mmCIF file of C-alpha atoms and ligand atoms in Angstrom:
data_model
loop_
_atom_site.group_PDB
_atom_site.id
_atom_site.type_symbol
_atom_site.label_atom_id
_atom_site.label_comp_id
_atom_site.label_asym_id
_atom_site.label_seq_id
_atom_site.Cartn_x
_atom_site.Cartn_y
_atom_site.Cartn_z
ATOM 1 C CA UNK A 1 143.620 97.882 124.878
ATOM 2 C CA UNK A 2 141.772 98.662 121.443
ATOM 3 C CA UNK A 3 139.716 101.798 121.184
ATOM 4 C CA UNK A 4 137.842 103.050 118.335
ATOM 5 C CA UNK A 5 140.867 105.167 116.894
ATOM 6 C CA UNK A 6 143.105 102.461 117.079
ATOM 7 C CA UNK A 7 140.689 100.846 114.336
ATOM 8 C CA UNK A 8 141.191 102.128 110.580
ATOM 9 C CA UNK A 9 138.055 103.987 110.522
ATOM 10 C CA UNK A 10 137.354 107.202 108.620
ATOM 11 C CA UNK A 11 139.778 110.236 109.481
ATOM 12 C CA UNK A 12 136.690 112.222 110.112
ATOM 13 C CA UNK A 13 135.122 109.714 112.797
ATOM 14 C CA UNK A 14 138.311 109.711 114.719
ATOM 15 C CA UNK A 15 138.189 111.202 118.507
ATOM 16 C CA UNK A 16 134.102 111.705 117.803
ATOM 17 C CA UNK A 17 131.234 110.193 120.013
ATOM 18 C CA UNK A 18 127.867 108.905 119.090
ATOM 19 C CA UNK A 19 124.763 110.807 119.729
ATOM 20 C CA UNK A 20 123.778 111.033 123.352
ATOM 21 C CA UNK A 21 120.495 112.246 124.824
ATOM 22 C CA UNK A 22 121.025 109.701 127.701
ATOM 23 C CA UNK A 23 118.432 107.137 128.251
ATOM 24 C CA UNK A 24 117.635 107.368 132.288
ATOM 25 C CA UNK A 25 114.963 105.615 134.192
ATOM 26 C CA UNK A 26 112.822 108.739 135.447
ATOM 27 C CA UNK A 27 108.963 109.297 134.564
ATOM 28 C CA UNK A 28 109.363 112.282 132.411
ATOM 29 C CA UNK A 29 112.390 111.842 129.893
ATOM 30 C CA UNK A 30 111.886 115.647 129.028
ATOM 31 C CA UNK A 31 115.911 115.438 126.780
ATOM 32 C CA UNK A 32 114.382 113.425 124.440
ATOM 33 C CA UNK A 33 110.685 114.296 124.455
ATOM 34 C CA UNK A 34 109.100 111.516 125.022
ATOM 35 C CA UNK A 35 105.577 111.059 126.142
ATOM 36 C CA UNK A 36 105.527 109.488 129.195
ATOM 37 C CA UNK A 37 101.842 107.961 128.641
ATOM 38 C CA UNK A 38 101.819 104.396 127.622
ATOM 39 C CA UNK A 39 99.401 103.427 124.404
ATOM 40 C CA UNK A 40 96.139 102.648 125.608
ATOM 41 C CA UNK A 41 95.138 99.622 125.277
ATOM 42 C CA UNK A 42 92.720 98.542 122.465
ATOM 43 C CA UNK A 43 95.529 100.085 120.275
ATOM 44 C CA UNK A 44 98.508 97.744 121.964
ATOM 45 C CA UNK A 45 95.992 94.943 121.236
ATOM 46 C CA UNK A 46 95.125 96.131 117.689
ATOM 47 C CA UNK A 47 98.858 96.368 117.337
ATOM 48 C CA UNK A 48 99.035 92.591 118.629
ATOM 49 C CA UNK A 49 96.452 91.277 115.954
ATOM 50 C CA UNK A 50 98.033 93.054 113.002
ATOM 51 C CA UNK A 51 101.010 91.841 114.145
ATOM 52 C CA UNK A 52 99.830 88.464 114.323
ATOM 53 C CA UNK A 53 98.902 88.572 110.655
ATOM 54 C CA UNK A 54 101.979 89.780 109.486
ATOM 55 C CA UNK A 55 103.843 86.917 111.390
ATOM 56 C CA UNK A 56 102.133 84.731 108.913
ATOM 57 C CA UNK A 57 104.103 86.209 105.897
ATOM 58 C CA UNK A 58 107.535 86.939 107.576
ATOM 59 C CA UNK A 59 108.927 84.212 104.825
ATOM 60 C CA UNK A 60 108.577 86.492 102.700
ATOM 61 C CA UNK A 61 110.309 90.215 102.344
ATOM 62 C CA UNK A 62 108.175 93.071 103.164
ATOM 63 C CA UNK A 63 106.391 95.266 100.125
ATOM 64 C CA UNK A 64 109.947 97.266 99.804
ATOM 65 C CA UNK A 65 107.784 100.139 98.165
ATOM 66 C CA UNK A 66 105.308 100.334 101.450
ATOM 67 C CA UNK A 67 102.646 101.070 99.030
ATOM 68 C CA UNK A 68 99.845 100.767 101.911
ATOM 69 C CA UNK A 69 101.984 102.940 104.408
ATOM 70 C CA UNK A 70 102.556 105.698 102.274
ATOM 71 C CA UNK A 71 98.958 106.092 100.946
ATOM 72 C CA UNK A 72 97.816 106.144 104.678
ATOM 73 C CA UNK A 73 100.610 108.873 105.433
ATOM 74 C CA UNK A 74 99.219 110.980 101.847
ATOM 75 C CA UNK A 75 95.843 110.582 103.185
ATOM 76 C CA UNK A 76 96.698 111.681 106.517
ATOM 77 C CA UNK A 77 99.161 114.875 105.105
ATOM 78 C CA UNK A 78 96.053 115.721 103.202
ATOM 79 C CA UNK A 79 93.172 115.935 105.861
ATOM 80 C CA UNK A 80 95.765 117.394 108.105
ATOM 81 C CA UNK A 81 98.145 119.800 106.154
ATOM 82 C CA UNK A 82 95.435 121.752 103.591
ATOM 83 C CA UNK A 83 97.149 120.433 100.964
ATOM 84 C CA UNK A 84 96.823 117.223 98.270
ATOM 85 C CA UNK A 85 99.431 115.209 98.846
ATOM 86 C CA UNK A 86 99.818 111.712 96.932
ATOM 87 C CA UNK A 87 101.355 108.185 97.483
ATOM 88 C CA UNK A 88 103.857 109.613 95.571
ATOM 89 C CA UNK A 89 104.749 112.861 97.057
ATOM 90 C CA UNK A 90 105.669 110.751 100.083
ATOM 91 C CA UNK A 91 108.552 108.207 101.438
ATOM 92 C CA UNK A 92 108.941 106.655 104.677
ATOM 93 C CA UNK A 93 111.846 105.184 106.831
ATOM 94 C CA UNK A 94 113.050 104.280 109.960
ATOM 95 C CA UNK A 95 111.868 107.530 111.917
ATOM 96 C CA UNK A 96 113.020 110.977 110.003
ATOM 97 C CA UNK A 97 116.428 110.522 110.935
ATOM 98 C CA UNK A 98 116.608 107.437 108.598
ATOM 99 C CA UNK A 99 114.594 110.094 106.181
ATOM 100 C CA UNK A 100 116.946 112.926 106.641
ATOM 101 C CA UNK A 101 120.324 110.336 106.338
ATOM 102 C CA UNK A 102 118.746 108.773 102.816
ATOM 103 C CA UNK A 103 118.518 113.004 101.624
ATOM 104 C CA UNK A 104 121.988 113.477 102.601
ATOM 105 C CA UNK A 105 123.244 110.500 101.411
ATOM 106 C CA UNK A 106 121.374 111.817 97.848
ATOM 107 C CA UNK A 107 121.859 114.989 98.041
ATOM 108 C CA UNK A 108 124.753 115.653 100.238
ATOM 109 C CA UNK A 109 127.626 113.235 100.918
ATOM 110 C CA UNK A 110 132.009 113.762 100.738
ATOM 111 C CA UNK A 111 132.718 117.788 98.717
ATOM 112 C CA UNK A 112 129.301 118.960 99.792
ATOM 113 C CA UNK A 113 128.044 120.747 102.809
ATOM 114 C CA UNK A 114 124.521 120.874 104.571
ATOM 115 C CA UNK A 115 124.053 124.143 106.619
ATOM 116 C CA UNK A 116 121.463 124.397 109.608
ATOM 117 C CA UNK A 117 120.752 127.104 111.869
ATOM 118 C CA UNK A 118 121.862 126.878 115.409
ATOM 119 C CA UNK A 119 120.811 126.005 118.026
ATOM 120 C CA UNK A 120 118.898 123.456 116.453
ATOM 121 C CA UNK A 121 118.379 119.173 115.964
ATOM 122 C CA UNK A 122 122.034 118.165 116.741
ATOM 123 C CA UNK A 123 121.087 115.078 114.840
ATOM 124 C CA UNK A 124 121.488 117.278 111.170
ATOM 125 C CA UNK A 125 125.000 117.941 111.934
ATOM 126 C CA UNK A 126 125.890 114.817 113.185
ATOM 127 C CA UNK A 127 123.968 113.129 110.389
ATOM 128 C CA UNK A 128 126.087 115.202 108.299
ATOM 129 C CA UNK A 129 129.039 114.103 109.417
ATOM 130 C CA UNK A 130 128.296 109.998 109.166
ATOM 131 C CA UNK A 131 127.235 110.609 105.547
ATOM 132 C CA UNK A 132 130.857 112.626 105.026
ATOM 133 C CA UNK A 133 128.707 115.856 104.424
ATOM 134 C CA UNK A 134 130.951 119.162 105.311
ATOM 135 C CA UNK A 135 128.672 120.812 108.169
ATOM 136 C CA UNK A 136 127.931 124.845 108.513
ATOM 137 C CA UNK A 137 126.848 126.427 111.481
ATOM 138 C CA UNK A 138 124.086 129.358 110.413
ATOM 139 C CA UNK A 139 123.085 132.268 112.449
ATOM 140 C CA UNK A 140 120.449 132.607 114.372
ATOM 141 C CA UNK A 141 118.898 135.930 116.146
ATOM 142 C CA UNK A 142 119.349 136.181 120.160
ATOM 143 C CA UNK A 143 115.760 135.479 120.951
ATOM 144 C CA UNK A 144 116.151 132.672 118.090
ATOM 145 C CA UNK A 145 114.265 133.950 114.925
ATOM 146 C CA UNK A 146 116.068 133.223 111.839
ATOM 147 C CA UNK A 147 117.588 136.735 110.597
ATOM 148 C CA UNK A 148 116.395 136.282 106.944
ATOM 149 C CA UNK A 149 119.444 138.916 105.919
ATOM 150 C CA UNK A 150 121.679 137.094 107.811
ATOM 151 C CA UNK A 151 120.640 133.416 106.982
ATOM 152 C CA UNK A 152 120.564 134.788 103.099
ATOM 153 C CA UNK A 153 124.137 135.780 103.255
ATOM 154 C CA UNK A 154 125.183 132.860 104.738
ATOM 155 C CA UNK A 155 123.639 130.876 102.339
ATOM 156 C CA UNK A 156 125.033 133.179 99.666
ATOM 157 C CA UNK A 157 128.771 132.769 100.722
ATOM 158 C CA UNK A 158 128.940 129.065 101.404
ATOM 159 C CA UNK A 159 126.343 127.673 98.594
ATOM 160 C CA UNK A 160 125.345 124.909 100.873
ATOM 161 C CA UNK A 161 123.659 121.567 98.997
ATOM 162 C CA UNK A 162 122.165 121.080 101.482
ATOM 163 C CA UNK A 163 119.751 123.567 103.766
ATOM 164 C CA UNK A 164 117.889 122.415 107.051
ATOM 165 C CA UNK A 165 115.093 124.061 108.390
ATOM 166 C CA UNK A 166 113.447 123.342 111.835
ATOM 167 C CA UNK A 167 109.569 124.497 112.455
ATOM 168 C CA UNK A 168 109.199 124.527 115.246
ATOM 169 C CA UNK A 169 112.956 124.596 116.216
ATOM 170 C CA UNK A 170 114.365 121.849 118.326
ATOM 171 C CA UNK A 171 115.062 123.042 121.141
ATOM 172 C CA UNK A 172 113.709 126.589 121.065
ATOM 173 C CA UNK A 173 110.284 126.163 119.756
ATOM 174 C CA UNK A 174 110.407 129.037 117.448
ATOM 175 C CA UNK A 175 108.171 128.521 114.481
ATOM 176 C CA UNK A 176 109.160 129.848 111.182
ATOM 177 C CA UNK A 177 107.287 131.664 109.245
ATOM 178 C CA UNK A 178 106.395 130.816 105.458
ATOM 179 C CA UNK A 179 107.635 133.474 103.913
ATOM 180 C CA UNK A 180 111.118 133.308 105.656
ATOM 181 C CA UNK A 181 111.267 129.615 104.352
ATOM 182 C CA UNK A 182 110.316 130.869 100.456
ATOM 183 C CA UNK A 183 113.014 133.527 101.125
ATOM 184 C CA UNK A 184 115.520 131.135 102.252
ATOM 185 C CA UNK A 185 115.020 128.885 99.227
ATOM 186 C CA UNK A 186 115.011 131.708 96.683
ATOM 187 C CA UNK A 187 118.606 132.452 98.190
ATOM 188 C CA UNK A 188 119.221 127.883 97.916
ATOM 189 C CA UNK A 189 118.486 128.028 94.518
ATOM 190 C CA UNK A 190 120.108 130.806 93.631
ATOM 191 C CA UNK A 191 123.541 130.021 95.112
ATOM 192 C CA UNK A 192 123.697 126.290 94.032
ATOM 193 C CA UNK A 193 121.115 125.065 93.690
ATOM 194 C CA UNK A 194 120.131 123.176 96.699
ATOM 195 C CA UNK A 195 118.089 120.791 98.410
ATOM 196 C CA UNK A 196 115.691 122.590 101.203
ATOM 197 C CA UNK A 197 114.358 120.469 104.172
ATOM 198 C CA UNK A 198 112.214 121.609 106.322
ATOM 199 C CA UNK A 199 112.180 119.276 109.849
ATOM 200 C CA UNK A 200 108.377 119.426 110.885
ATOM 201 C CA UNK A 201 109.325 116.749 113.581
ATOM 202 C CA UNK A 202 106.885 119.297 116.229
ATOM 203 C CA UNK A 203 104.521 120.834 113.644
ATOM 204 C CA UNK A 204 101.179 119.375 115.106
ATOM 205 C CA UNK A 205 102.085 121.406 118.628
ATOM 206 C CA UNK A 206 101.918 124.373 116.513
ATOM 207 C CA UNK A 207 99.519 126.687 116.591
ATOM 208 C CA UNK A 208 100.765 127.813 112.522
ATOM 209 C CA UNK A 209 100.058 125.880 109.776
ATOM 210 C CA UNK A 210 102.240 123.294 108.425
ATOM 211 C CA UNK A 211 104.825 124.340 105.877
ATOM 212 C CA UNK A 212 103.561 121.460 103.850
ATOM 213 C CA UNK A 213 101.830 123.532 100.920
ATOM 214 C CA UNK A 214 105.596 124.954 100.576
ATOM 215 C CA UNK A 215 106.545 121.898 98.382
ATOM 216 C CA UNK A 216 103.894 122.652 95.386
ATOM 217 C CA UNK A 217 106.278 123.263 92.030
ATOM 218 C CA UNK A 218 109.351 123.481 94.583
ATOM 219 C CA UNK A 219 110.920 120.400 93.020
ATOM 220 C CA UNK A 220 114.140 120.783 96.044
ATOM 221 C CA UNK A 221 111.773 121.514 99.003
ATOM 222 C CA UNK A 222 111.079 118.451 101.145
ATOM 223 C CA UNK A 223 109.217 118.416 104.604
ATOM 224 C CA UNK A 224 109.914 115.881 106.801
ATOM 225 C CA UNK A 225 107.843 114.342 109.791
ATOM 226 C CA UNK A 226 107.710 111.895 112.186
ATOM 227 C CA UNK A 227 105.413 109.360 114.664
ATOM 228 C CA UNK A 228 107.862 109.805 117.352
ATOM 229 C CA UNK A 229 106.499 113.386 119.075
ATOM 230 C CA UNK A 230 102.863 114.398 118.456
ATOM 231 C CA UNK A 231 101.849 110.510 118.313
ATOM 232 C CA UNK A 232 103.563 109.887 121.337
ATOM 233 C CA UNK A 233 104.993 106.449 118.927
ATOM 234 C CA UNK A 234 108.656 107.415 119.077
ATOM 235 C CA UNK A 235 109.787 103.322 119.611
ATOM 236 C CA UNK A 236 107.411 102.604 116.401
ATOM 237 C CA UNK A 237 110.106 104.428 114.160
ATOM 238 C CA UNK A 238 108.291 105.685 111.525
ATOM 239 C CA UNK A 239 109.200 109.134 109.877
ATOM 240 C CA UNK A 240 108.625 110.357 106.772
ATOM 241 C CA UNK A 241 109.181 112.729 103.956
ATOM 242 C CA UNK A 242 106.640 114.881 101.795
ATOM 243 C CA UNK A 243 108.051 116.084 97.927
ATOM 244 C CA UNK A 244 107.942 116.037 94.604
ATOM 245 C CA UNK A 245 107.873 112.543 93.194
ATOM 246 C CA UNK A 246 111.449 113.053 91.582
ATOM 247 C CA UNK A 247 112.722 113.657 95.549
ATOM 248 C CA UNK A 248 111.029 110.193 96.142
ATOM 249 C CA UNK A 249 112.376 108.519 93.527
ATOM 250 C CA UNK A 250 116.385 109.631 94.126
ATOM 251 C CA UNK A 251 116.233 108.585 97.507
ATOM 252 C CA UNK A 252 115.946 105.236 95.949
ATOM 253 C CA UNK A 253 118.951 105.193 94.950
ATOM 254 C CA UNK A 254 120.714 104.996 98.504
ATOM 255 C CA UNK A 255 117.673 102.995 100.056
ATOM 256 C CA UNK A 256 117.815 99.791 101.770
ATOM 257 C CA UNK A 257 115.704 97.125 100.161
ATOM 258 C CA UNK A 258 113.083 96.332 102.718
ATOM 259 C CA UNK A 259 114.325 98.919 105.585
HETATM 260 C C1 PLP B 1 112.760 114.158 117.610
HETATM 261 C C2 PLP B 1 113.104 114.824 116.336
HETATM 262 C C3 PLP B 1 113.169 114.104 115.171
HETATM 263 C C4 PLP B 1 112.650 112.715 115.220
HETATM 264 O O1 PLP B 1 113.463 111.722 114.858
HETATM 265 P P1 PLP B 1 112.833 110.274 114.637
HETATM 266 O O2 PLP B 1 113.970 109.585 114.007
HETATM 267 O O3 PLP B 1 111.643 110.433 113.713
HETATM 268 O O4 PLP B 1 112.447 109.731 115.973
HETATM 269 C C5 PLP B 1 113.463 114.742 113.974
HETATM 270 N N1 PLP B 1 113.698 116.061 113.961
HETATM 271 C C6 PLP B 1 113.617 116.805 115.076
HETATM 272 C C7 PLP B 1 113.816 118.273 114.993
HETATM 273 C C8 PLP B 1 113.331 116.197 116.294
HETATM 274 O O5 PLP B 1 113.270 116.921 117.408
#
């Protein structure tokens, strides 16, 4: 019988399997932190009627700059993360992993590497790998605080392209704090330099403020969010990035049309 590495696919594919939080009919799907709550309903049926409007223009391909999304997410990143943030400053996509596979596929890709600090989002590494970014494992401390000596040094020695940065960490919680982010990119910039993301997938559970006001004249510091935790939304897809407008416009260079 055919398998998978009986198929010419990329050497670095071969013997690997696909991402699997499994999908199991219980009430509380606590591996991939859903919530179990169902949208009430006068959104479901504001959903419907919005829905019902766009049905009428389906003909036609969608606004492929999502001009009206974005301004809502700006306006939202505002109120919410004590910082200005413009239409511009911001890109959306298919839920952040979509965001985080456009930045690699920009800013990482085959001869570069992305390094993350572990234990953390297995979807970085494995992201990593489909876009054929080289993947580095960074230290973390026991109690898993980032060791800024430690996470400098590593940075140092393998000049990554790429650096990921989880706040709070998936799956440990641990929030990082801002000054162990600036010291992290310092030590980016000056080994490469290299694109910083910061994953704030969990940031409105946090009790610290968002890392958001991070990305003011820090051209290769993004922060990336999603619908799929704190909105309880995570079958809406919708994630998205907050930058400088030059971040936005080079991940339109590996973008789908009308995604
Ligand atoms: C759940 C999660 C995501 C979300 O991915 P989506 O594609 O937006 O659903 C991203 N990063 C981290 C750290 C997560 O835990």
């Amino acid at each position: 019988m055919t398998g998978i590495d009986d198929l010419p696919i990329r050497d670095e594919l071969r013997g690997k399997t696909p991402y699997g939080a499994p999908q199991l009919d219980v009430p509380v799907q606590l591996n991939t932190n859903e919530n179990p709550y169902e949208l009430p309903a006068a959104l479901v049926a504001r959903i419907a009627e919005r829905v019902a409007e766009a049905a009428r223009t389906l003909n036609r391909y969608p606004d492929r700059d999502a001009v009206e999304l974005r301004t809502q997410l700006a306006a939202y990143l505002t109120r919410t993360g004590k910082h200005p943030v413009a239409r511009e400053n911001v890109w959306a996509a298919n839920g952040s992993n979509e965001v985080i596979q456009q930045l690699l596929q920009t800013f990482g890709g085959p001869g570069r590497t992305a390094l993350g600090f572990e234990p953390s989002y297995s979807m970085h590494a494995l992201i990593s790998r489909g876009t054929g970014t080289g993947w580095i494992s960074g230290p973390r401390r026991e109690d898993f605080t980032i060791d800024v000596e430690a996470a400098e040094q590593a940075i140092a020695e393998n000049a990554p392209d790429v650096v990921f940065i989880t706040s709070p960490n998936n799956p440990t919680g641990t929030a990082v704090e801002a000054e162990t982010v600036l010291a992290l990119y310092e030590a980016a910039q000056a080994a490469k330099p290299s694109l910083v993301i910061v994953d704030e997938a969990y940031v409105e559970f946090s009790h610290r403020d968002s890392l958001l006001p991070l990305i003011e004249g820090r051209p290769n510091m993004v922060v990336s969010r999603t619908m799929s935790k704190a909105f309880g939304a995570a079958g809406l897809r919708l994630g998205y990035l907050a930058a400088h407008p030059a971040v936005v416009d080079a991940v339109q260079l590996v973008r789908l049309p009308y995604h």
